[in-house]
Structure formats: C-alpha cells, structure tokens
Amino acid sequence: MMKFNLISFVLCFSIVSLNIVAAQKKTINEKIDSVFRLMTLEEKIGQLNQYNDDWRATGPTTVDNDKVNQIRKGQVGSLLNSLGTERIKSWQNIAMESRLKIPLLFGQDVVHGYKTTFPIPLAEAASWDLEAMELSARIAAIEASAAGINWTFAPMVDITRDPRWGRVMEGAGEDTYLGSKIAYTRIKGFQGKKLGELNSLMACAKHFAAYGAAIGGRDYNSVDMSDRMLWETYLPPFKTAVDAGVATFMNAFNDINGVPATGNKYLQRDILKGKWAFKGFVVSDWGSIGEMVNHGNVKNDYEAALSAITAGSDMDMESRNYKNNLAKLVKDKKIPIALIDDAVKRILKKKFELGLFDDPFRYCNAEREQAALNNPDHPKVARAIAAKSIVLLKNQDQLLPLSKNTKTIAFIGPLVKSLRQNKGFWDVDVPGVDSNFIVSQWEGLQNKISGNTTLLYAKGCDIEGNNTEGFTEAVEIAKQSDVVILSIGERRDMSGEAKSRSNINIPGVQEDLLKVLLATGKPVVVLINAGRPLVFTTVNDAHAILYTWWLGSEAGNAIADVLFGDYNPSAKLPITFPLSVGQIPIYYNHFNTGRPAKNDNNHNYNSSYTDLSIYPKYEFGFGLSYTTFEYSDIHLSKKKMKINEKIEVSLTIANTGKYNGEEIVQLYIRDKVGSIIRPVKELKDFTKIKLNAGESKPIKFYIDKEKISFYNQKLQWQAEPGEFELMIGASSSDIRLRGEFELIR
Ligand code: GLC
C-alpha cells in the first residue's frame, strides 16, 4: 500500500511540476501574445519607432514637439539619449498612460563606461586582457542600468584596417580572431548572467556589416569586397556576438557591394536571422532607413520603409519612415502584415525578458543609482585596466620606469592638465555628476611623486595651430629638470564618429615643441594621446614613448602607475601603426603576392614602394615591457594531424629581466598552400601570462581544425590537407619559436 501511495505521489508531483514548468516555459510567449493580439496596426508600428531624446544628437535631427503625445498614444517603442532616472521615469509614466501600457526601451551609447569612464575600446583591446574587458563592460552595465538605461549600443565589433577612419577608436582593431574574442567578452560583460537581472543591459552588436572597411577610411563611405573577404574577415565577430547571446544588432550606414546595409536582405535575413537564427531584433542606425534615398537605392521614404522592413530592419532609429509609411504599405498590400508582426514580437520579447512589463520602473531607483554611481571600487577597476592598456613603444637605455625620487620633472604639453579630453569620444554626461571628475595627467603625477620631487609645468603649445610662443617657457623648465615628460596628441573629438582624417600626423606644432625640448639634451618621455594610430616623425627621437590613447576617468593615475613602475606595461597593439598614411591599408595578415618584397632595398619588379618602406612603424601585436621574456622549448605533440585530431603545442616562457611583468604570447599559423591563398600569418590564439622576475612557466596551445579552416571559393568553411607553419610571437613580426605540421586526410 505504502509503495502505491509513494508512486502515486511521485506521479502527481511530476504532473503538477510539468504543468508549472510548461506554464512558466510558455509564459513569455503567452504574455507576448496576450499583448500582441490586442494591438492595432498603429500600435504595432509604434513599437518599431525609436526617437532621440534631448541629451545629445548623434546624427541629423528632426524637431518634433509631439513626442509626448505620440508616446501617450503608443506610437513610440523606444527612446535613446535620455539620461537620469528622473527623466526616464517621466517618459515611462507617459507610456503607462497609453492604451496597452507597453513600456519604452531606453537605449544609450554606453560604449566605454557610464559615469566611470574606461579606456576607449581600442585602448582596452591593447590590453588583450579579456577578463579585464569583461569587468569594464560589467561595471558600465551596473552603473547605466542603475540609472534607468536598459540597452547599450555597444560593442562596436567592426574590424578595420584604416586608421584614417575616426571610429577605429570604438572597435578592437584589425584582427578578426582578437576582435571576435573581445566581442564575446564585452557582450557577456554588458548582459551579465541573464537579461532581466537588474544590473544587466541589452548589448548591441554593431554595425552590421563591414562599416570599418569604408573606402578611403571616410566615414559612411561605400564598402566593396568579395563575399569571401566579408565572411572571412568582417562577419566572424558578429557571429560570435550571436553565439554570445547578444540581444540586438544595429545595422550600418554604408552600402556594401552596392546595397545599403539597412536594406540588405542577404545580411539581415539570409545570414543573421536565417543561417545564424538570431532571435533578437535589429535597430537601424540613426536615420539610415531614410538615407537609402540618398544612396540612390530607393526613390522615396515609402520605398525606403518597404526595403528596410523587408530586409529585416526591425526598429527605425530617428528616421520616422516606419511611422510615416508602414501602415500605407500594408494597406497598399506592398508588405504582408507578418513582416511587422515578426518585428513587433521580437521587440516585445526583449521588453518581457527585461522585466519591463512586470515593472516598467524597475531600472529607475534613485538609491540604487546613487549606490552604483558612487561605488569606490569602480574607479579602481578603471585605473587597473587603463594601466593595462598603455603600450610601451620605446624605452631607450631603460629610461623608464622613473624613480619616485627624481628631483625635478618637467611635465609639458597641451594635454597635461586636460580633463575631459581623457574621456575619448563616446563619453556620457551623467546628470548631476561633474563631467570633469577625471584624474588629469598632472594630478596623477602629483599623486604619485614623493615630497623630494619638484614637478614643473608648461603647456608649450596648443594641440592645433602654429603658435610657438610657449616654446620658450617649456625649454626653460626643461633645462631645470632631470627628465621631461611631454604629453601630446589629438583632441578627443579628432577621432570617433564622422571624424575621419586624411592626415594622421600629430597635429599642430607639437612635434616641433618636442624638437626644441630634445635640443636641451634632457631625456624626454613622450605620451601620445589619441583615438587612433598616429604617424609621427620627431617622436621617434624621444628616449621613451608611451601610447596612452584616451584612458578615461583614471587616466592620470594609470599613466603615473606606468611611468613610475607601479605597473609594468604589458599592452600590445591591436592595430598596425603605419609609417605613413600612404601605406594604408597596411595590416599584418596580408597575402604574400606573386612577387613579395624581401626587404626595403630591392624594388626590382616586386611588390614594394620605390619611395617608402613596405613595413609599418609598429606591427600588430607589438608592445614592450620593463622586463624581458625568453621563449623556449617548443614541442608539438605530433607533426601530422587528421581533421578531427588536435595538436598540443607546448613551450616555456621565462621572465629574464628584473621586473615582474605580463607577456601576451601570440600564436600565428600559416597555411602554406590553399585553394584560396592564405595570409602569411594569422593570429589563432593568445594567452596573457604573469611572471615574476626570474620565473618561468610552461604554456600550452591546441591546434584543431577550427584554427586551420577558411572559406573556400564556394564559401564553405573547411580545412585543406597540406603543410602549415606555426609561429609563436611576442608580436606578429617578433617570432620567437617556430614549428611545422601537416594536415593529412
Ligand atoms: C550613431 C552611431 C551609432 C550610435 C547611434 C546612436 O550615428 O552610428 O553607433 O549607436 O547613432 O547614438
């Protein structure tokens, strides 16, 4: 009897729990349908409509004094650039007056921090420290979500090989493998464990696709490439974003192979929502739907809306084309209502996942906002990753690190006392927060030096212009010093969106200032602050060079940590630094060509310039340390592998210098022969290893078919039998160990 009761209990319990699970499992879909089935066509179109609020316009704007009314009528699905919980609450309150009370989504470019500003993404990429980058994005999400925001338009995962393009600052550089790893990491950081957790943001993989390949490095310009190049170089970070569970995509302004990305069915329907089965939603970039008229791809806004919704653009940022045309397109039977329904359901799903239907104000809690924005740990994290992002390019006679007891330091340059410049292009003006709460470079050094040190200051010159009147004062203090630190570079708004430059030399008379300082005979350390690789000449004569990018809130402290050795620089360049703008595009993973130039001295019928070297100033993966590392004992577990086998690559890294440090060990592979020619080398793995002075450690890499596959002529991802060269490098040119292996059938 007892046994029977037990069985019946277990049976009943499982049926009940299955029902609960089933009920829970269907909840979001049921909830979506419970709202969706009540929606009028106008309310459905409203969900596809996103407006800019008033904090900042990041594109051409439309004056619209009717937003409140439209939100009240359920004709708006999302706002961007609304800042602060009070303002966001006020908009959400208006949305709650609408018939169906569908909550608004609030989006914001939280690209490298909200209140705490982290290094620009290109600088963080130089750290190659995935854990640090995830934490940086995590903190950005904690702060922004506490301030009412639930969606960041980041990470930008566009690969680019052209530093003239201003948005190079916003990505992870030129390499697909590194860029894919960083895309995954940042999305995990922004979205946290699960959407709907209070400190998570929806992330947005952008700009789909190949926006970084704009011809001439000119923003918004055309992109033209083979599908094979698209698949091999530019799409992988986006696929990684889908694998990371990214909530949204943003399409791109550019046309690609003759079709604007916003109206590109191949990209958005065939690849993203088809082959990759992406279940989130796609937002157009600012006004890009209407811009298809400018592209000459459609005749008018009516056709633009038709093209965009058909191609898979779900939400219309700021162009008002969907609001003004979709109803008519349905009425004219130009589009099936199913296209709109699919877009609406994708957007409603995210609003449910974020918990906004349960509580539209859940992200608007003033106490939580204050706690998050004043968390003392956040600046510490920013300082740590900023130090990890600084690249040591030169250190003649081990001038660095400086002694904290240096008697007199002359700190010179137009960026020494700057505040906001250190925040880079995509900073956020948090309401009620002094946007100058930045540790300037000047303050950073003052915080660091001992009482025995005198810190002298002179601006020397401006960033731009040809005024050299400040040189005299600068030379005077240099002569009184034991060492000169010169902080020069661009303005923060000389890189970023719509900031492409044909000349990427250090602007103004800053290098002339360096020249007169060098003439004093004093040792000179140059800090270069920029959002892109710059081309420099006189800087090459400095005794030490640190590339300090734009490092954010803790810039000054991080720079001081590196200058005085409290952090041994470990960063390596995520993008090639050209000798001259004339070399662009220049990148490490190039093809060999039929007439490779072996060196710079022979131009005899080979692929070289007769007037310039073919080699960059600094190669991809380059960066020095205050210590030295030795690579030894490479061993491959086998020399021949079958397609489903792996090769273990083991080696030893030793810190042979006198400072503790970190080394980014890079693994490159060359497929010697392919049905599609293969690059002379491709980054296929890396590891960042900490070693105390004198310490050595073994490290291991694994080669599998994924690492030797590529897209063939038919766009099939496959590996081809043959010989491979394996290179272990401290950079893409500084190859320390080599090996060979063969893929056999
Ligand atoms: C801008 C940018 C995009 C950004 C959006 C909202 O034009 O292209 O990256 O997220 O508009 O600011």
Tab-separated table of C-alpha atoms and ligand atoms in Angstrom, residues 58-59 80-81 109 153 167 170 206-207 211 220 250 253 285-286 317 426 497, ligand 1:
chain	number	residue	atom	x	y	z
A	58	THR	CA	24.493	61.673	-32.711
A	59	GLY	CA	23.135	62.363	-36.161
A	80	LEU	CA	17.678	56.962	-26.885
A	81	ASN	CA	19.828	59.586	-25.195
A	109	ASP	CA	25.777	54.649	-26.213
A	153	PHE	CA	24.531	50.447	-28.399
A	167	ARG	CA	35.655	55.114	-35.425
A	170	GLU	CA	35.496	52.325	-30.940
A	206	LYS	CA	27.175	46.947	-34.474
A	207	HIS	CA	27.428	47.989	-37.294
A	211	TYR	CA	31.315	49.516	-41.712
A	220	TYR	CA	29.756	56.443	-44.117
A	250	MET	CA	22.439	47.576	-35.274
A	253	PHE	CA	25.145	53.340	-42.698
A	285	ASP	CA	21.446	53.185	-37.292
A	286	TRP	CA	20.454	56.801	-36.927
A	317	MET	CA	16.033	54.911	-35.177
A	426	TRP	CA	31.828	58.390	-26.530
A	497	GLU	CA	32.045	59.180	-35.447
B	1	GLC	C1	25.234	56.994	-34.294
B	1	GLC	C2	26.173	55.810	-34.426
B	1	GLC	C3	25.741	54.600	-33.668
B	1	GLC	C4	25.086	55.054	-32.382
B	1	GLC	C5	23.788	55.746	-32.758
B	1	GLC	C6	23.061	56.310	-31.537
B	1	GLC	O1	25.026	57.582	-35.537
B	1	GLC	O2	26.494	55.405	-35.737
B	1	GLC	O3	26.886	53.781	-33.440
B	1	GLC	O4	24.826	53.952	-31.543
B	1	GLC	O5	23.961	56.776	-33.712
B	1	GLC	O6	23.826	57.294	-30.948
